[in-house]
Tab-separated table of N, CA, C and O in Angstrom:
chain	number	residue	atom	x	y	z
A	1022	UNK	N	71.266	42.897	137.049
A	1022	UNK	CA	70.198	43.258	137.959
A	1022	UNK	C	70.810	43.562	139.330
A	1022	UNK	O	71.605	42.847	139.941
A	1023	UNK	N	70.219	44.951	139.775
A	1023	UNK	CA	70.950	45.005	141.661
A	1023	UNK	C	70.219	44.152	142.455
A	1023	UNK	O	69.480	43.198	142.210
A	1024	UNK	N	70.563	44.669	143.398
A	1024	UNK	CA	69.904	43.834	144.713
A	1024	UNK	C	68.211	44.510	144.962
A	1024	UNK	O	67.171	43.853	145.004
A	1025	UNK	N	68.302	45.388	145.044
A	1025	UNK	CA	67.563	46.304	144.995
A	1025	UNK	C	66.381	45.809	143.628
A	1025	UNK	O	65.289	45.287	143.851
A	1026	UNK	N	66.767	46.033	142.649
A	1026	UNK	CA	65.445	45.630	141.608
A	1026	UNK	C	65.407	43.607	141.807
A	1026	UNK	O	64.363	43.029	141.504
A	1027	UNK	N	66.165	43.099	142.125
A	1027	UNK	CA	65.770	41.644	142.443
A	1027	UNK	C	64.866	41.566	143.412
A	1027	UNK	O	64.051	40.645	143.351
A	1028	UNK	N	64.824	42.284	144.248
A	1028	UNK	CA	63.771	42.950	145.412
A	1028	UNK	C	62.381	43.157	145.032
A	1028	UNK	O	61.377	42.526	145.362
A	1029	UNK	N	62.536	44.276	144.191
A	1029	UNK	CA	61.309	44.657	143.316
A	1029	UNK	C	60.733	43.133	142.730
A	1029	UNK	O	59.886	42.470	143.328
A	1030	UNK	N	61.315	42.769	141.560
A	1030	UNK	CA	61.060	41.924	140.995
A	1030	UNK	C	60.003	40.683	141.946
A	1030	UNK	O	58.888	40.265	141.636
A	1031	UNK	N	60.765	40.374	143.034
A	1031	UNK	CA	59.914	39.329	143.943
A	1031	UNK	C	58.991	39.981	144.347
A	1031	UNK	O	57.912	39.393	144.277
A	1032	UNK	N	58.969	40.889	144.714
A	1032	UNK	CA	57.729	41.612	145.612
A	1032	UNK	C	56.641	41.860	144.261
A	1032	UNK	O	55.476	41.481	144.380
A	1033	UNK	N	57.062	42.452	143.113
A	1033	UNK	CA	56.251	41.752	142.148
A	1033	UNK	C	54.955	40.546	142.212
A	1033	UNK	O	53.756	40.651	142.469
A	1034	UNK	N	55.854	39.342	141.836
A	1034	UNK	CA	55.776	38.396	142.143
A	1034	UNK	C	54.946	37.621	142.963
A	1034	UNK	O	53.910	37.002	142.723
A	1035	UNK	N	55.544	37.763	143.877
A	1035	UNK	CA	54.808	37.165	145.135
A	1035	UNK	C	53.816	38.297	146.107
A	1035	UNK	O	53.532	38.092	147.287
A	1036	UNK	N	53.461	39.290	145.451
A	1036	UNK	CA	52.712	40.221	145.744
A	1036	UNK	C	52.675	40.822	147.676
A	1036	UNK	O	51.825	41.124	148.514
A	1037	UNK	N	54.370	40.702	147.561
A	1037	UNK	CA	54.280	41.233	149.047
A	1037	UNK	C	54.190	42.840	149.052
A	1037	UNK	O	54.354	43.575	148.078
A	1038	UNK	N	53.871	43.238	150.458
A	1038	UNK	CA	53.234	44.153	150.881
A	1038	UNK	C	54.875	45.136	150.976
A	1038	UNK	O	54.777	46.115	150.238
A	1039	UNK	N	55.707	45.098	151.403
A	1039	UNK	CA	57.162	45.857	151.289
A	1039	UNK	C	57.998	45.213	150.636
A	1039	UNK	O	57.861	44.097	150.135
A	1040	UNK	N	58.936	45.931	150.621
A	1040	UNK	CA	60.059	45.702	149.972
A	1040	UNK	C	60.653	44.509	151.341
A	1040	UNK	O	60.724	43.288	151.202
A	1041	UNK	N	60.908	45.059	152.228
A	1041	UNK	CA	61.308	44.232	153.736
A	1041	UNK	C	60.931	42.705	153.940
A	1041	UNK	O	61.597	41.725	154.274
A	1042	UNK	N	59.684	42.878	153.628
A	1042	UNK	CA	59.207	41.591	153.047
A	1042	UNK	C	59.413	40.348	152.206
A	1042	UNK	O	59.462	39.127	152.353
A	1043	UNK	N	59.521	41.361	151.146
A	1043	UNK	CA	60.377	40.548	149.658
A	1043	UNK	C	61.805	40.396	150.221
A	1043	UNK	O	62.372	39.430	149.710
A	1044	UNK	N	62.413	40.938	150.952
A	1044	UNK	CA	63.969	40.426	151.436
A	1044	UNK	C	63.824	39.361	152.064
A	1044	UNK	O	64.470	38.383	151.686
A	1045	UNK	N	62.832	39.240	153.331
A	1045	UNK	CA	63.297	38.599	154.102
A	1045	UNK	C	62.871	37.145	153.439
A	1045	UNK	O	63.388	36.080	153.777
A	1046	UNK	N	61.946	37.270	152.541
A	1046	UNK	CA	61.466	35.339	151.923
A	1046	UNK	C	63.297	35.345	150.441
A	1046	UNK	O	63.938	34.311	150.260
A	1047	UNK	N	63.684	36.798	149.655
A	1047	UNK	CA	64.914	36.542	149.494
A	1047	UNK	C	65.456	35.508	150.161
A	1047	UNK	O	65.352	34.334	149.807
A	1048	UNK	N	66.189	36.002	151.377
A	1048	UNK	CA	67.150	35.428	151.969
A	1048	UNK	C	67.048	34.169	152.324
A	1048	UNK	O	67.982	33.371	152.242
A	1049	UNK	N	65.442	33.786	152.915
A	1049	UNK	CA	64.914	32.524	153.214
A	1049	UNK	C	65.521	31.555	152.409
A	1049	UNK	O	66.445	30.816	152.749
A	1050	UNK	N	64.628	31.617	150.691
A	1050	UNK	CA	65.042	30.674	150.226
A	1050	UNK	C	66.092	30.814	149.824
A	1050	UNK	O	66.732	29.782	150.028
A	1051	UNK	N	66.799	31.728	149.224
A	1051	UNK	CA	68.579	31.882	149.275
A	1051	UNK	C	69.285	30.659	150.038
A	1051	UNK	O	69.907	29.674	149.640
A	1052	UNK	N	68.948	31.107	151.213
A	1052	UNK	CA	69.769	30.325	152.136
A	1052	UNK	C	69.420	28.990	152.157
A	1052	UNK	O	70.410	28.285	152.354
A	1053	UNK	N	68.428	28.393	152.034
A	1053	UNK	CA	67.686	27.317	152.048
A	1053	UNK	C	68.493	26.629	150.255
A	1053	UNK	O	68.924	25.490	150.073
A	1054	UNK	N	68.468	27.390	149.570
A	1054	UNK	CA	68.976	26.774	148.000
A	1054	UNK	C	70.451	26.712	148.370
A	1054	UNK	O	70.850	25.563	148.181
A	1055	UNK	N	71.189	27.326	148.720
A	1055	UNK	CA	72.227	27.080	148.973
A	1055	UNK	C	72.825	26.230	149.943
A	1055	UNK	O	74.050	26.135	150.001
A	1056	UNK	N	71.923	25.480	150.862
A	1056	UNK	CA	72.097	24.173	151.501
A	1056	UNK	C	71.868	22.873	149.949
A	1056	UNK	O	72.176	21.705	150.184
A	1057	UNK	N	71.479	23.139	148.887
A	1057	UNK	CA	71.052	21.937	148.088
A	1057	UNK	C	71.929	21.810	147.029
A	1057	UNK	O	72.270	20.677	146.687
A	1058	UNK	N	72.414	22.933	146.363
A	1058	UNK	CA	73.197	22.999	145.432
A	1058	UNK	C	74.836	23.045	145.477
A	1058	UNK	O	75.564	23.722	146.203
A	1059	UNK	N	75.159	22.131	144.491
A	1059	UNK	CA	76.911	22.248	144.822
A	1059	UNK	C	77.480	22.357	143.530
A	1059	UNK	O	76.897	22.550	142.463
A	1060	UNK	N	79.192	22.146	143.848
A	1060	UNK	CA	79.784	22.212	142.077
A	1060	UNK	C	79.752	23.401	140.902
A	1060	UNK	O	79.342	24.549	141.072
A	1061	UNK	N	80.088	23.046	140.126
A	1061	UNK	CA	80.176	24.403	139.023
A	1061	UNK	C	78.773	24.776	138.984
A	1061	UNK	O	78.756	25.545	138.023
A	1062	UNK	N	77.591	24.712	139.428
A	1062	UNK	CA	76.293	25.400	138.999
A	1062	UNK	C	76.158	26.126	139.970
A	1062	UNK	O	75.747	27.259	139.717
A	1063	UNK	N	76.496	25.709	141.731
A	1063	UNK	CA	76.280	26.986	142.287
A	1063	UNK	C	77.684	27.684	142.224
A	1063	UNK	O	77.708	28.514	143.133
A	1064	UNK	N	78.620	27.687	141.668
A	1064	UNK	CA	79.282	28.753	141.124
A	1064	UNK	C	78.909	29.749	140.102
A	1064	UNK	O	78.782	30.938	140.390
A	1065	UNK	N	78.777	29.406	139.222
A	1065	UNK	CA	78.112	29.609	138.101
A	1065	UNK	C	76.624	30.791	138.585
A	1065	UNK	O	76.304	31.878	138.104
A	1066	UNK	N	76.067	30.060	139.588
A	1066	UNK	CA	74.953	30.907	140.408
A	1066	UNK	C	75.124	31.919	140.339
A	1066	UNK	O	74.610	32.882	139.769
A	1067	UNK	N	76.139	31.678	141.142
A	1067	UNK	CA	76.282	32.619	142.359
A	1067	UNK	C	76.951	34.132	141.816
A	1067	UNK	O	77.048	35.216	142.392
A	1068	UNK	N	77.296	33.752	140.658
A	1068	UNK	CA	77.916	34.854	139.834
A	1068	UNK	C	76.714	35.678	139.245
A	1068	UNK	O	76.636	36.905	139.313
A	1069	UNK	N	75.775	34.839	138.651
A	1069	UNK	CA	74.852	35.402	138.026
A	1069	UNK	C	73.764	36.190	139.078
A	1069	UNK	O	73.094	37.073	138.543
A	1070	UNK	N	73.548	35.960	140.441
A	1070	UNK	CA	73.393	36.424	141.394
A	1070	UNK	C	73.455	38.114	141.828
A	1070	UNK	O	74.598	38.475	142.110
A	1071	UNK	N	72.616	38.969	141.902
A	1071	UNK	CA	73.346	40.260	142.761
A	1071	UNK	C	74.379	40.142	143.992
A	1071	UNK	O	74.093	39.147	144.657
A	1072	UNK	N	75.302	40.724	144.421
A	1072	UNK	CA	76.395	40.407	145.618
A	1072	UNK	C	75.894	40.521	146.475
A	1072	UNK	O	76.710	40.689	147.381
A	1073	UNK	N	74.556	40.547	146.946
A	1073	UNK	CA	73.859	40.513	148.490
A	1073	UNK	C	73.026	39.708	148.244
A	1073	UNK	O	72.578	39.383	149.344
A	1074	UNK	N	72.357	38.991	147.243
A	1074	UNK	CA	71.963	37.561	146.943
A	1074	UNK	C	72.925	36.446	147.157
A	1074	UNK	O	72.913	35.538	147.988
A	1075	UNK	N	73.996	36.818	145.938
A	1075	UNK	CA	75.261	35.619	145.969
A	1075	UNK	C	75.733	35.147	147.796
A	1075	UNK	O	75.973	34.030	148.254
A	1076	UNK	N	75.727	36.323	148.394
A	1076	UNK	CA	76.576	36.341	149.796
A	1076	UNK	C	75.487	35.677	150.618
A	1076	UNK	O	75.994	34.832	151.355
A	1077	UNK	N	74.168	35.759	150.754
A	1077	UNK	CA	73.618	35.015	151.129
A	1077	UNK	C	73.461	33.461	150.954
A	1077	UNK	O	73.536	32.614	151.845
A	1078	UNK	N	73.201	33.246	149.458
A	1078	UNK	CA	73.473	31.780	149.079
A	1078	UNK	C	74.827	31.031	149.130
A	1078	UNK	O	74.414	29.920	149.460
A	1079	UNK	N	75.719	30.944	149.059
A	1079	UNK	CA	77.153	31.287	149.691
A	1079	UNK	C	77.405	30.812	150.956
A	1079	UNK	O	78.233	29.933	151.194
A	1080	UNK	N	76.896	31.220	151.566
A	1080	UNK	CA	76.633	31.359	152.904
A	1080	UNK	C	76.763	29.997	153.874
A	1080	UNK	O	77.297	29.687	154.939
A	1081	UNK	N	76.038	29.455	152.961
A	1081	UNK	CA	75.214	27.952	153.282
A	1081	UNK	C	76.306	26.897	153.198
A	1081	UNK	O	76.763	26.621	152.088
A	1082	UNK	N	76.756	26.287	154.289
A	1082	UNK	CA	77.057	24.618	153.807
A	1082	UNK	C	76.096	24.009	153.235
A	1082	UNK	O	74.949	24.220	153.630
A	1083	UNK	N	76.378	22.995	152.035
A	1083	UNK	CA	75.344	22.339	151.578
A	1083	UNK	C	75.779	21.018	152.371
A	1083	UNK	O	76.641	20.286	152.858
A	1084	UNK	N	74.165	21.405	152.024
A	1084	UNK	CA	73.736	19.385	153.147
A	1084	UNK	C	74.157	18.174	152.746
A	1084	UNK	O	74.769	18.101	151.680
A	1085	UNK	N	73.984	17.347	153.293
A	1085	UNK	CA	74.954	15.840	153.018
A	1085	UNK	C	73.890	15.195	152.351
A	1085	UNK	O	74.236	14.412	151.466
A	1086	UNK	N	72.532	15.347	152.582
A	1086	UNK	CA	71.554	14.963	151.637
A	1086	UNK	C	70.942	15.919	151.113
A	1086	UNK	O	70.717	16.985	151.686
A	1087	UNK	N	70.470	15.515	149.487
A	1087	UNK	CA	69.674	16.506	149.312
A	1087	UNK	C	67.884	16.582	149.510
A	1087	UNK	O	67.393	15.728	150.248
A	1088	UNK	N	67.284	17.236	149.085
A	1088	UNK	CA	65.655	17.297	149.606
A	1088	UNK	C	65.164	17.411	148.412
A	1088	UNK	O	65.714	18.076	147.534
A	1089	UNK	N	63.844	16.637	148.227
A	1089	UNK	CA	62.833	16.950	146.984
A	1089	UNK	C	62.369	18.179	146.836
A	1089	UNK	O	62.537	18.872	147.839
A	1090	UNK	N	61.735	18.808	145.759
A	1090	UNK	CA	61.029	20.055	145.787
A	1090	UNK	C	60.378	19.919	146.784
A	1090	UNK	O	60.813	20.397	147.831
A	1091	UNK	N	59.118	19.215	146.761
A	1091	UNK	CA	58.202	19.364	148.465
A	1091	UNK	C	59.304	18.936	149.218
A	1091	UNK	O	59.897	20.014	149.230
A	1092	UNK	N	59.941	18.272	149.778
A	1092	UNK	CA	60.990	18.804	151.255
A	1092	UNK	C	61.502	19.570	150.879
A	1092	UNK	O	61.704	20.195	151.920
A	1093	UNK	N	61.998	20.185	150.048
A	1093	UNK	CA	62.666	21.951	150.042
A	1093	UNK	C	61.229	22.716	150.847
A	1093	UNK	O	61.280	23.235	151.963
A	1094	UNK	N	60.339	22.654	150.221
A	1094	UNK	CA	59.155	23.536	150.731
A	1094	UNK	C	59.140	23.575	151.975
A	1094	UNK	O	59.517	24.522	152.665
A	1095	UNK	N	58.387	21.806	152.615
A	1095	UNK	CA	58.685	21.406	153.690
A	1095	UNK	C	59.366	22.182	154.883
A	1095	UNK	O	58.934	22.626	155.947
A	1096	UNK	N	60.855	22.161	154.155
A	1096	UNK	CA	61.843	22.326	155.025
A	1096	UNK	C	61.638	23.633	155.646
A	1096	UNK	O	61.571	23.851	156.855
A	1097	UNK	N	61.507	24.816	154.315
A	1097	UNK	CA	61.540	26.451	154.216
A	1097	UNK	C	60.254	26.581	155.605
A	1097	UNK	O	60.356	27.232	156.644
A	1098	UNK	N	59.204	25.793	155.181
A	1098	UNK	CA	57.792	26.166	156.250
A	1098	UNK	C	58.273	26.111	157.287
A	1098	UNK	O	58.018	26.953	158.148
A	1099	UNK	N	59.222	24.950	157.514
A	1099	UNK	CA	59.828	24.501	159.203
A	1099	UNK	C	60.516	25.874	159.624
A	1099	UNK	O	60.079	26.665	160.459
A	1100	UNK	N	61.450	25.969	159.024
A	1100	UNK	CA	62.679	27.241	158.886
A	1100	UNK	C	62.453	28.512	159.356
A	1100	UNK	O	63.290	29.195	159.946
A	1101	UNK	N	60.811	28.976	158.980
A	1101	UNK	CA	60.767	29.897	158.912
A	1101	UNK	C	59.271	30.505	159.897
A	1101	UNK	O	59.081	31.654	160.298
A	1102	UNK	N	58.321	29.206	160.090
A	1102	UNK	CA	57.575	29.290	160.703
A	1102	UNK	C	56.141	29.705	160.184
A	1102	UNK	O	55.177	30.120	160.827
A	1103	UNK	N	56.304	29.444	158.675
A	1103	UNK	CA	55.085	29.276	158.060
A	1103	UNK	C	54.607	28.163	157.722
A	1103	UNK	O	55.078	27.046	157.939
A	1104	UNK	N	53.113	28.611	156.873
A	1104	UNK	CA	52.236	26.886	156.484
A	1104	UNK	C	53.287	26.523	155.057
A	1104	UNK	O	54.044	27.284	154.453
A	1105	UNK	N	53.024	25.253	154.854
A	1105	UNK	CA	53.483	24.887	153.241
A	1105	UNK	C	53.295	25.877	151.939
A	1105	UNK	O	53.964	26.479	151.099
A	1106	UNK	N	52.076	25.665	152.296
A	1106	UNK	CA	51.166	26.537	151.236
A	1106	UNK	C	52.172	28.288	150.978
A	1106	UNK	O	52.558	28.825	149.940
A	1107	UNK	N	52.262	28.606	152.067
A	1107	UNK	CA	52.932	29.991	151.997
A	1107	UNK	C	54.528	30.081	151.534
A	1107	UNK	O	55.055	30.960	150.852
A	1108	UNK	N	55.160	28.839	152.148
A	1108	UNK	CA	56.833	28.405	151.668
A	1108	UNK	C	56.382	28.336	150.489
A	1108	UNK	O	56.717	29.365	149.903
A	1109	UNK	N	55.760	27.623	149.792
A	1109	UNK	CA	55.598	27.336	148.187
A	1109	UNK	C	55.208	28.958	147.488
A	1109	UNK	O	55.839	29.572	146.628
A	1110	UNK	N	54.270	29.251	148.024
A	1110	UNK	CA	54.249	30.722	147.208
A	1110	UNK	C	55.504	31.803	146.993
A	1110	UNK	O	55.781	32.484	146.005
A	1111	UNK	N	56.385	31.666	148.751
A	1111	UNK	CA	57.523	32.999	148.751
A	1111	UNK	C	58.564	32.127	147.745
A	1111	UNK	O	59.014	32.782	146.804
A	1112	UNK	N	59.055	30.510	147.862
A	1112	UNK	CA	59.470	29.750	147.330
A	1112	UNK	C	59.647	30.453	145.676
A	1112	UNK	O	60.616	31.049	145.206
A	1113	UNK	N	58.094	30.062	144.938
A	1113	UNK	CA	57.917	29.835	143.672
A	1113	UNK	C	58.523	31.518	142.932
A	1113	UNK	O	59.083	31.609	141.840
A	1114	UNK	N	58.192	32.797	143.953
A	1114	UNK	CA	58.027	33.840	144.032
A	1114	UNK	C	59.701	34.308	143.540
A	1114	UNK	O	59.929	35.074	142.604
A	1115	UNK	N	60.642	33.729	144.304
A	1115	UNK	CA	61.779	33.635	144.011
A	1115	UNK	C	62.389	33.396	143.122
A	1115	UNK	O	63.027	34.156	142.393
A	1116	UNK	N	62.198	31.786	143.067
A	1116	UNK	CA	63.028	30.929	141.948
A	1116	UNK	C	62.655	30.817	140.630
A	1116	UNK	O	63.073	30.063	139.751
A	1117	UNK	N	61.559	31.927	140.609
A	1117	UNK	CA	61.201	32.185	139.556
A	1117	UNK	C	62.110	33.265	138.915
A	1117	UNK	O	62.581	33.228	137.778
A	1118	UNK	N	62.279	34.289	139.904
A	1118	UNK	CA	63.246	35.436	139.285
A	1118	UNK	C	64.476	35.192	139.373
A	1118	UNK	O	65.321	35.906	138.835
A	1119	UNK	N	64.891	33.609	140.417
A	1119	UNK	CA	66.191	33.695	140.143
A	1119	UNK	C	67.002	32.322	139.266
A	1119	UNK	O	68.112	31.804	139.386
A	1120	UNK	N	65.569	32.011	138.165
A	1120	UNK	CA	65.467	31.418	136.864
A	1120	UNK	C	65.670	32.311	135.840
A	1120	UNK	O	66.145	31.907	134.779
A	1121	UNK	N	65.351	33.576	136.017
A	1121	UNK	CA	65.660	34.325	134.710
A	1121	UNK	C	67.187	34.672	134.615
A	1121	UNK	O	67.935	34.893	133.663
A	1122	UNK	N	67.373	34.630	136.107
A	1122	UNK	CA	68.940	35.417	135.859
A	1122	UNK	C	69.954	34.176	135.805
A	1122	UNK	O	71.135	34.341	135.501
A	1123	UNK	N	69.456	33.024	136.096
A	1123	UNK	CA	70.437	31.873	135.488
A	1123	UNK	C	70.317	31.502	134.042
A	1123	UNK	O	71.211	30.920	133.428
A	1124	UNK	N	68.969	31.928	133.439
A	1124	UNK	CA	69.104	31.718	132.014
A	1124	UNK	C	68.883	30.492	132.009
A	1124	UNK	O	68.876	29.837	133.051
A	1125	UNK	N	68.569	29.747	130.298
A	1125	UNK	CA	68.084	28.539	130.342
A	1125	UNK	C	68.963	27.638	130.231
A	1125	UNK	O	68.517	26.508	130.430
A	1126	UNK	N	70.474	27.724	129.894
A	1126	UNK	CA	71.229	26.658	129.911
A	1126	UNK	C	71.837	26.241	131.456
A	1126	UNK	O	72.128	25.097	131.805
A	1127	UNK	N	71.956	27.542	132.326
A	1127	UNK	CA	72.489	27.002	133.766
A	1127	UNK	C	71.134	26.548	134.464
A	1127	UNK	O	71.112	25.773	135.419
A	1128	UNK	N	70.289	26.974	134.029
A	1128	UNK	CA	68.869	25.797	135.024
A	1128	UNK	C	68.629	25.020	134.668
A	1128	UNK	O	67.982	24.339	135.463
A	1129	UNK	N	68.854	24.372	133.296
A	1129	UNK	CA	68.815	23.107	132.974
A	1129	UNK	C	70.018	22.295	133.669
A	1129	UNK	O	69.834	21.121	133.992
A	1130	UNK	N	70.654	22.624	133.786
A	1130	UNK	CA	71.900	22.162	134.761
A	1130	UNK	C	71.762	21.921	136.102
A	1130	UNK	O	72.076	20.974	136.823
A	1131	UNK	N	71.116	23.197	136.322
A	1131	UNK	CA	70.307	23.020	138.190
A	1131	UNK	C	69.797	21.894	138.522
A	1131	UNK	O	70.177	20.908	139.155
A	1132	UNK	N	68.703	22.269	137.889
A	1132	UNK	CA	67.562	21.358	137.664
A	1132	UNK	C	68.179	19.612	137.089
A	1132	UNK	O	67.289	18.788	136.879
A	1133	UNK	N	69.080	19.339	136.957
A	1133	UNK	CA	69.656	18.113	136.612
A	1133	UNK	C	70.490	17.645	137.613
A	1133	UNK	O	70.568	16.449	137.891
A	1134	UNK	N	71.097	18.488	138.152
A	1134	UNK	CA	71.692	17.853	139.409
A	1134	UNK	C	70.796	17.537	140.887
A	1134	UNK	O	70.963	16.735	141.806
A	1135	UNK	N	69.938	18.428	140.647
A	1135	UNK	CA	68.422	18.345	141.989
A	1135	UNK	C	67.700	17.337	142.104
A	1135	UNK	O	68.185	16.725	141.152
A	1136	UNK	N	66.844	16.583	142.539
A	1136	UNK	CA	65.841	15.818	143.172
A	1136	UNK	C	65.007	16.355	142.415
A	1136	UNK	O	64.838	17.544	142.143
A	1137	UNK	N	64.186	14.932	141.888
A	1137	UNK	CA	62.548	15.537	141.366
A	1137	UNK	C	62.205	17.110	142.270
A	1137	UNK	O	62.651	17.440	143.369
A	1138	UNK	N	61.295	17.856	141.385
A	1138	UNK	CA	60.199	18.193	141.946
A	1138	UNK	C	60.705	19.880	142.148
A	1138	UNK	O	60.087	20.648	142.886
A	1139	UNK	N	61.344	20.092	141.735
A	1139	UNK	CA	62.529	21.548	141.552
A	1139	UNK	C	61.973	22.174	140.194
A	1139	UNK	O	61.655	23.351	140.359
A	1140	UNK	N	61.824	21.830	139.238
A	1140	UNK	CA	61.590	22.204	138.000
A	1140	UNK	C	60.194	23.544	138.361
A	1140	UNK	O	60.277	24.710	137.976
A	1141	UNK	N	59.141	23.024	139.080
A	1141	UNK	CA	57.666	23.645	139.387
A	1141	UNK	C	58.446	25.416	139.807
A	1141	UNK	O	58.346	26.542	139.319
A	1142	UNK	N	59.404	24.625	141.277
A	1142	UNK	CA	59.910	25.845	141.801
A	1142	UNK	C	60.525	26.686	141.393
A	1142	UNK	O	60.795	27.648	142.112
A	1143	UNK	N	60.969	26.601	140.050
A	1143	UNK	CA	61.478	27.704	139.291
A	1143	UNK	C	60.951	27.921	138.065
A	1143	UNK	O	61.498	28.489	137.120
A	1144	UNK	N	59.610	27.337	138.123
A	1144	UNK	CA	58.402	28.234	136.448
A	1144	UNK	C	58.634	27.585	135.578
A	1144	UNK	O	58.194	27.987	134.501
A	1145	UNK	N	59.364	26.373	135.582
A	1145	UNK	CA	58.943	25.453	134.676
A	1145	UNK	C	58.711	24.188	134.611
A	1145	UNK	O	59.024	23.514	135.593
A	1146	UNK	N	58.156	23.588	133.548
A	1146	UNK	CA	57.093	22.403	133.263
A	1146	UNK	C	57.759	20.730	133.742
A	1146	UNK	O	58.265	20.071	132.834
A	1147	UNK	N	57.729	20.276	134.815
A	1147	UNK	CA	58.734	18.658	134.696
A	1147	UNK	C	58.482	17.919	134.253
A	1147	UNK	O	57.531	17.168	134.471
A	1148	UNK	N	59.435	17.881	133.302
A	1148	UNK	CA	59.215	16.283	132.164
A	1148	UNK	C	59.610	15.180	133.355
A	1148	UNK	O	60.456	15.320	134.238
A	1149	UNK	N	58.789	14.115	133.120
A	1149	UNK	CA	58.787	12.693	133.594
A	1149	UNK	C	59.084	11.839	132.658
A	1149	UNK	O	58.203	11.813	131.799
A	1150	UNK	N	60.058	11.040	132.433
A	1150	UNK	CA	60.142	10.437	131.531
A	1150	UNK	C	59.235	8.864	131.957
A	1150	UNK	O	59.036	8.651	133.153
A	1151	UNK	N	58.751	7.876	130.949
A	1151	UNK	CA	58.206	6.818	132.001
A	1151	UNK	C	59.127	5.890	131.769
A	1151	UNK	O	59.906	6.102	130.840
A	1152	UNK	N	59.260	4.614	132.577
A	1152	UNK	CA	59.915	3.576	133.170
A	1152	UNK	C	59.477	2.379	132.212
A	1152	UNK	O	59.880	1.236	132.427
């Protein structure tokens, strides 16, 4: 996939109004995922990634702590100067398309090294196991 139809694809998605649009919540959470993820999966990513996706996520020192799905959201609303509600939509809008291009064995991997609450943000179902 280019950069260009990963573009498409979100704007799809998250039913933005340009293409400009769909970049700039891109890069948002790009950059924002690439503060959370470390080790062979965001390698692994980052490959599976278009090279103006990858270079964005990349980009990022990852943080010394990591954040739950809602503080990922949280965080993105702070970041960027929207409500929750809207981080969660450009959020979901994303990591949804950039769930297909990791495929299901490297997001099960993601998703295992992450904090509850990640699974939603990329289109699929979180098992809870009980205690």
């Amino acid at each position: 996939m280019t950069f260009k139809q990963m573009l498409e694809r979100v704007r799809y998605e998250g039913a933005y109004p340009t293409r400009e649009r769909a970049e700039e919540v891109v890069r948002a959470v790009l950059a924002d995922l690439g503060r959370q993820l470390t080790g062979e999966e965001r390698v692994d990513l980052a490959a599976r990634l278009p090279v103006e996706a990858a270079l964005v996520f990349t980009a990022q020192i990852p943080a010394t702590e990591q954040l739950t799905g809602w503080g990922f959201v949280k965080n993105l609303a702070a970041r960027t100067g929207g409500s929750p509600a809207t981080a969660r939509w450009d959020t979901g809008a994303v990591l949804t398309t950039v769930a297909q291009l990791a495929g299901e064995e490297l997001l099960t991997r993601i998703l295992t090294q992450l904090p509850p609450g990640y699974a939603l943000l990329f289109g699929r179902a979180e098992l809870i196991q009980a205690a």
